[in-house]
Amino acid sequence: MRGWVDFGAVKQAVSLEAVLRHYQVPGLRKHHHQLVGRCPIHRGQRDDSFRASLSKNAFHCFACQASGNVLNFVAAMEKCSIRQAALRLRRWFSLSAPGESVARPRRSVRKGELVREKEGCNSPLRFVLTGIDHVHPYLVERGIDRATAVEFGVGFYAGPGLLSGRIVIPIANARGQIVAYAGRALDGSLPKYKLPVSFRKARELFNLHRAAATGSKTVIVVEGYFDCLRVHRAGLPWVVALMGSSLSAAQENALLGAFDRVVLLLDGDAAGRTGSQAIVARLSGRCLVAEVQVPDGAQPDQLSLVAIQHLVG
Ligand SMILES: [Zn+2]
């Protein structure tokens, strides 16, 4: 029974007001049964977009459309799953230790309140970024045309929040639900790619849902988001990105579950070559594996479309 969290009990035990206090959200004004102020989630300019109802123990932001109960609030603030939010609330407010609520008879818990998530899964986001510019000069520079950018939802985000001023790249799970946005810096600021702290890269293969939907038995595996976009644009949409140069166990299972043949197209540097060899060793005998040598010092997104077609075709 490990892994069960009684969400209803956490919601009942912790008030939204207490959670807002925990975060020391500044400048909230009381207005009837509401607290009104600047949204601590997207941190916008308006000082009245965020409303917390004390009677309903729920919140809503008119600007970023975040809404929900204490669990949703903590999940949005921490960029974590609902389950992780519940565990954090339990810890912060010294609720029953993990294990205690597990022992409760199941019938005492309302249906739907008892939710089980697989350890380590990335939860779908409860918001989407809007107003993304798909024809930003940076994309043009990286050889990403408008159609590809639109299809992947990639572009420059000028809106409020942590990803402001970055190129945002939605990362979906195998079902196509967005579980994170990667935000690439354009001005050399660090980190180069901003990701939610709780995001588990090793659980996802970037672009898996689109690659699998092509029905191709072959999959091309690259390292980065832009490599993936570039290979897709070269007319080879059965491509996924590792978001690194190593293959996790979850990624390996996802690959073997959806495809019969793997073509490795990692970067032409030491990390790419070493990673590629390790993956060949892992997958040999389990599926057909081919390794494509990208020229020294190059990465797939720097190659011409013709060169990619020639290398992989
Ligand atoms: Zn907001």
Coordinates of C-alpha atoms and ligand atoms in Angstrom, one line a residue:
M1 CA 0.0 0.0 0.0
R2 CA 3.0 2.2 0.0
G3 CA 2.5 5.3 -2.2
W4 CA -1.1 6.1 -1.1
V5 CA -1.7 9.6 0.1
D6 CA -4.9 10.7 1.6
F7 CA -5.4 14.0 -0.2
G8 CA -8.7 14.8 1.4
A9 CA -7.2 14.6 4.9
V10 CA -4.5 17.0 4.0
K11 CA -6.9 19.5 2.4
Q12 CA -9.1 19.3 5.5
A13 CA -6.3 19.8 7.9
V14 CA -4.6 22.8 6.3
S15 CA -6.3 26.1 5.5
L16 CA -5.2 28.1 2.5
E17 CA -4.7 31.1 4.8
A18 CA -2.1 29.1 6.7
V19 CA -0.4 28.1 3.5
L20 CA -0.3 31.7 2.3
R21 CA 1.3 32.6 5.6
H22 CA 3.8 29.8 5.2
Y23 CA 4.9 31.4 2.0
Q24 CA 4.8 34.8 3.5
V25 CA 2.9 36.1 0.5
P26 CA 3.2 39.9 0.8
G27 CA 0.5 42.5 0.4
L28 CA -2.6 40.4 0.5
R29 CA -5.7 42.5 1.5
K30 CA -8.8 41.1 3.1
H31 CA -12.0 41.9 1.3
H32 CA -15.1 40.2 2.7
H33 CA -14.2 36.5 2.8
Q34 CA -11.4 36.9 0.3
L35 CA -7.7 37.7 0.3
V36 CA -6.8 39.8 -2.8
G37 CA -3.4 40.6 -4.1
R38 CA -0.5 40.1 -6.4
C39 CA -0.3 36.5 -7.6
P40 CA 2.5 34.6 -5.9
I41 CA 2.5 32.0 -8.6
H42 CA 3.2 33.9 -11.7
R43 CA 4.3 37.0 -9.9
G44 CA 2.6 39.4 -12.2
Q45 CA 2.3 43.2 -12.0
R46 CA -1.3 43.5 -11.1
D47 CA -2.0 43.6 -7.4
D48 CA -5.6 42.3 -7.6
S49 CA -5.3 39.3 -9.9
F50 CA -5.0 36.7 -7.1
R51 CA -8.1 35.9 -5.0
A52 CA -8.1 33.4 -2.2
S53 CA -11.5 32.5 -0.8
L54 CA -11.2 31.8 2.9
S55 CA -14.7 30.2 3.2
K56 CA -14.1 27.9 0.2
N57 CA -10.4 27.4 0.9
A58 CA -9.7 27.9 -2.8
F59 CA -7.8 30.3 -4.9
H60 CA -8.0 31.7 -8.4
C61 CA -5.7 34.0 -10.4
F62 CA -7.4 35.9 -13.2
A63 CA -4.1 36.6 -15.0
C64 CA -2.4 33.1 -15.1
Q65 CA -5.6 31.2 -14.6
A66 CA -4.1 29.1 -11.8
S67 CA -6.8 27.9 -9.5
G68 CA -7.7 25.2 -7.0
N69 CA -7.2 24.1 -3.4
V70 CA -4.2 24.1 -1.1
L71 CA -2.7 21.1 -2.9
N72 CA -3.0 22.9 -6.3
F73 CA -1.5 26.0 -4.7
V74 CA 1.6 24.3 -3.3
A75 CA 2.0 22.2 -6.5
A76 CA 2.0 25.5 -8.5
M77 CA 4.4 27.2 -6.1
E78 CA 6.8 24.3 -5.9
K79 CA 6.3 23.2 -9.5
C80 CA 5.7 19.7 -8.1
S81 CA 3.0 17.0 -8.3
I82 CA -0.1 17.1 -6.2
R83 CA 1.2 14.1 -4.4
Q84 CA 4.5 15.8 -3.6
A85 CA 2.5 18.9 -2.5
A86 CA 0.5 16.7 -0.1
L87 CA 3.7 15.2 1.3
R88 CA 5.2 18.7 1.8
L89 CA 2.1 20.0 3.5
R90 CA 2.1 17.0 5.8
R91 CA 5.7 17.8 6.7
W92 CA 5.3 21.6 7.1
F93 CA 2.2 21.3 9.2
S94 CA 3.3 18.2 11.1
L95 CA 0.3 16.2 10.1
S96 CA 0.2 12.5 10.6
A97 CA 3.5 10.9 9.7
P98 CA 3.7 9.1 6.4
G99 CA 2.3 5.7 7.0
E100 CA -0.4 6.7 9.5
S101 CA -3.0 7.7 6.9
V102 CA -2.1 4.7 4.9
A103 CA -3.4 2.5 7.7
R104 CA -6.9 4.1 7.6
P105 CA -9.7 1.9 6.3
R106 CA -10.2 2.7 2.7
R107 CA -13.9 3.2 3.1
S108 CA -13.4 6.2 5.3
V109 CA -11.9 8.0 2.4
R110 CA -14.1 9.6 -0.2
K111 CA -13.8 8.1 -3.7
G112 CA -11.6 10.1 -5.9
E113 CA -9.7 11.6 -3.0
L114 CA -7.4 8.6 -2.8
V115 CA -5.0 9.0 -5.6
R116 CA -2.0 6.9 -6.4
E117 CA 0.8 8.1 -8.6
K118 CA 3.7 6.0 -9.7
E119 CA 6.8 7.0 -7.8
G120 CA 8.6 9.6 -9.8
C121 CA 6.0 10.4 -12.5
N122 CA 5.8 13.9 -13.7
S123 CA 2.3 15.3 -13.2
P124 CA 0.7 17.1 -16.1
L125 CA 0.8 20.9 -15.6
R126 CA -2.4 22.7 -14.7
F127 CA -1.6 25.7 -16.9
V128 CA -0.4 26.5 -20.4
L129 CA 1.7 29.4 -21.3
T130 CA 0.0 31.7 -23.9
G131 CA 1.3 34.5 -26.1
I132 CA 4.3 32.5 -27.3
D133 CA 6.1 34.0 -30.3
H134 CA 6.9 31.2 -32.8
V135 CA 8.9 33.4 -35.2
H136 CA 11.4 34.9 -32.8
P137 CA 14.8 35.6 -34.4
Y138 CA 16.5 33.1 -32.1
L139 CA 14.4 30.3 -33.7
V140 CA 15.2 31.5 -37.2
E141 CA 18.9 31.5 -36.2
R142 CA 18.6 27.9 -35.0
G143 CA 17.0 26.8 -38.2
I144 CA 13.5 26.3 -36.8
D145 CA 10.8 27.3 -39.1
R146 CA 7.4 28.6 -38.0
A147 CA 5.5 25.4 -38.8
T148 CA 7.8 23.3 -36.7
A149 CA 7.8 25.9 -33.8
V150 CA 4.0 25.9 -33.9
E151 CA 3.7 22.2 -34.0
F152 CA 6.0 21.8 -30.9
G153 CA 4.6 24.9 -29.2
V154 CA 8.1 26.3 -29.0
G155 CA 8.8 30.0 -28.9
F156 CA 9.7 33.2 -27.1
Y157 CA 7.7 33.9 -24.0
A158 CA 7.5 37.5 -22.9
G159 CA 4.8 37.0 -20.3
P160 CA 5.3 37.1 -16.5
G161 CA 6.9 34.4 -14.3
L162 CA 10.1 32.4 -14.1
L163 CA 10.3 31.7 -17.8
S164 CA 9.9 35.3 -18.9
G165 CA 12.2 36.3 -21.7
R166 CA 13.2 32.8 -22.5
I167 CA 12.5 30.4 -25.4
V168 CA 10.0 28.0 -23.9
I169 CA 9.8 24.3 -24.9
P170 CA 6.9 22.3 -23.7
I171 CA 7.8 18.8 -22.6
A172 CA 5.0 16.2 -22.8
N173 CA 4.7 12.8 -21.4
A174 CA 3.9 9.7 -23.5
R175 CA 0.2 10.7 -23.5
G176 CA 1.0 14.1 -24.9
Q177 CA 0.2 16.0 -21.6
I178 CA 2.6 18.8 -20.9
V179 CA 4.5 18.0 -17.8
A180 CA 7.1 20.9 -17.9
Y181 CA 8.4 23.8 -19.8
A182 CA 12.1 24.1 -20.5
G183 CA 13.1 27.7 -20.7
R184 CA 16.2 28.5 -22.7
A185 CA 18.1 31.6 -21.8
L186 CA 18.9 34.0 -24.7
D187 CA 21.3 36.3 -22.9
G188 CA 23.7 33.8 -21.6
S189 CA 22.2 33.8 -18.2
L190 CA 22.3 30.6 -16.1
P191 CA 20.9 28.1 -16.1
K192 CA 20.9 27.7 -19.8
Y193 CA 17.8 25.6 -19.6
K194 CA 15.4 26.4 -16.7
L195 CA 13.3 23.4 -15.6
P196 CA 11.0 22.9 -12.6
V197 CA 13.0 21.8 -9.7
S198 CA 10.9 18.7 -9.2
F199 CA 10.9 17.8 -12.9
R200 CA 12.3 14.3 -13.5
K201 CA 14.0 14.4 -16.8
A202 CA 14.8 10.7 -16.7
R203 CA 11.1 9.8 -16.8
E204 CA 10.4 11.4 -20.2
L205 CA 11.6 11.2 -23.7
F206 CA 11.1 14.5 -25.4
N207 CA 8.7 14.2 -28.4
L208 CA 7.8 10.5 -27.7
H209 CA 4.1 11.0 -28.1
R210 CA 4.5 12.5 -31.6
A211 CA 7.2 10.0 -32.7
A212 CA 5.1 7.1 -31.5
A213 CA 2.0 8.4 -33.3
T214 CA 3.8 8.3 -36.7
G215 CA 3.6 4.5 -36.5
S216 CA 7.2 4.2 -37.5
K217 CA 9.0 1.1 -36.2
T218 CA 12.3 3.0 -36.3
V219 CA 13.1 5.9 -33.9
I220 CA 15.9 8.4 -34.1
V221 CA 17.4 9.3 -30.8
V222 CA 19.1 12.7 -30.3
E223 CA 20.4 14.6 -27.2
G224 CA 18.7 17.9 -27.3
Y225 CA 15.4 19.7 -27.9
F226 CA 16.8 21.6 -30.9
D227 CA 18.3 18.5 -32.4
C228 CA 14.9 16.9 -32.2
L229 CA 13.2 19.9 -33.9
R230 CA 15.8 19.9 -36.6
V231 CA 15.5 16.2 -37.4
H232 CA 11.7 16.5 -37.4
R233 CA 12.0 19.4 -39.8
A234 CA 14.2 17.3 -42.1
G235 CA 11.2 15.1 -42.7
L236 CA 12.0 12.5 -40.0
P237 CA 9.3 13.0 -37.4
W238 CA 10.0 9.7 -35.6
V239 CA 12.6 11.3 -33.4
V240 CA 13.0 11.7 -29.7
A241 CA 15.4 13.5 -27.5
L242 CA 17.1 12.2 -24.3
M243 CA 17.5 15.7 -22.9
G244 CA 21.1 14.6 -22.2
S245 CA 23.5 11.9 -23.4
S246 CA 22.5 9.0 -21.3
L247 CA 19.5 6.7 -21.4
S248 CA 17.6 6.1 -18.2
A249 CA 15.8 2.9 -17.4
A250 CA 12.4 4.5 -17.9
Q251 CA 13.5 6.0 -21.3
E252 CA 14.8 2.6 -22.3
N253 CA 11.5 0.9 -21.5
A254 CA 9.6 3.6 -23.4
L255 CA 11.8 3.2 -26.5
L256 CA 11.5 -0.6 -26.4
G257 CA 7.8 -0.4 -25.9
A258 CA 7.1 1.8 -28.9
F259 CA 9.8 0.9 -31.5
D260 CA 11.8 -2.0 -32.9
R261 CA 14.8 -0.2 -34.3
V262 CA 16.8 2.6 -32.7
V263 CA 19.1 5.0 -34.6
L264 CA 21.4 6.9 -32.3
L265 CA 22.3 10.4 -33.5
L266 CA 24.1 11.9 -30.5
D267 CA 26.5 14.9 -30.6
G268 CA 29.9 14.6 -32.2
D269 CA 31.7 15.3 -28.9
A270 CA 33.2 13.1 -26.1
A271 CA 29.9 13.0 -24.1
G272 CA 27.9 12.1 -27.2
R273 CA 30.3 9.3 -28.3
T274 CA 30.6 7.8 -24.9
G275 CA 26.8 8.0 -24.3
S276 CA 26.2 6.5 -27.7
Q277 CA 28.4 3.5 -27.0
A278 CA 26.9 2.9 -23.6
I279 CA 23.4 2.9 -25.2
V280 CA 24.4 0.5 -27.9
A281 CA 25.7 -1.9 -25.3
R282 CA 22.5 -1.6 -23.3
L283 CA 20.1 -2.1 -26.2
S284 CA 22.0 -4.7 -28.2
G285 CA 20.1 -8.0 -28.3
R286 CA 16.9 -6.2 -27.2
C287 CA 16.2 -4.3 -30.4
L288 CA 18.1 -3.3 -33.6
V289 CA 20.5 -0.5 -32.9
A290 CA 22.4 1.6 -35.3
E291 CA 24.9 4.3 -34.4
V292 CA 25.3 7.3 -36.7
Q293 CA 28.5 9.4 -36.4
V294 CA 27.9 13.1 -36.3
P295 CA 31.0 14.9 -37.5
D296 CA 33.5 15.9 -34.8
G297 CA 32.5 18.9 -32.9
A298 CA 29.0 19.1 -34.5
Q299 CA 25.6 18.4 -33.2
P300 CA 22.6 17.4 -35.3
D301 CA 20.8 20.8 -35.1
Q302 CA 23.8 22.4 -36.8
L303 CA 23.6 20.1 -39.8
S304 CA 21.8 20.9 -43.0
L305 CA 18.5 19.1 -43.6
V306 CA 20.1 17.3 -46.5
A307 CA 23.0 16.1 -44.3
I308 CA 20.6 14.8 -41.7
Q309 CA 18.6 12.9 -44.3
H310 CA 21.9 11.5 -45.7
L311 CA 23.2 10.4 -42.3
V312 CA 20.1 8.8 -41.1
G313 CA 18.4 7.7 -44.3
Ligands
ZN1 ZN -1.3 34.2 -11.4

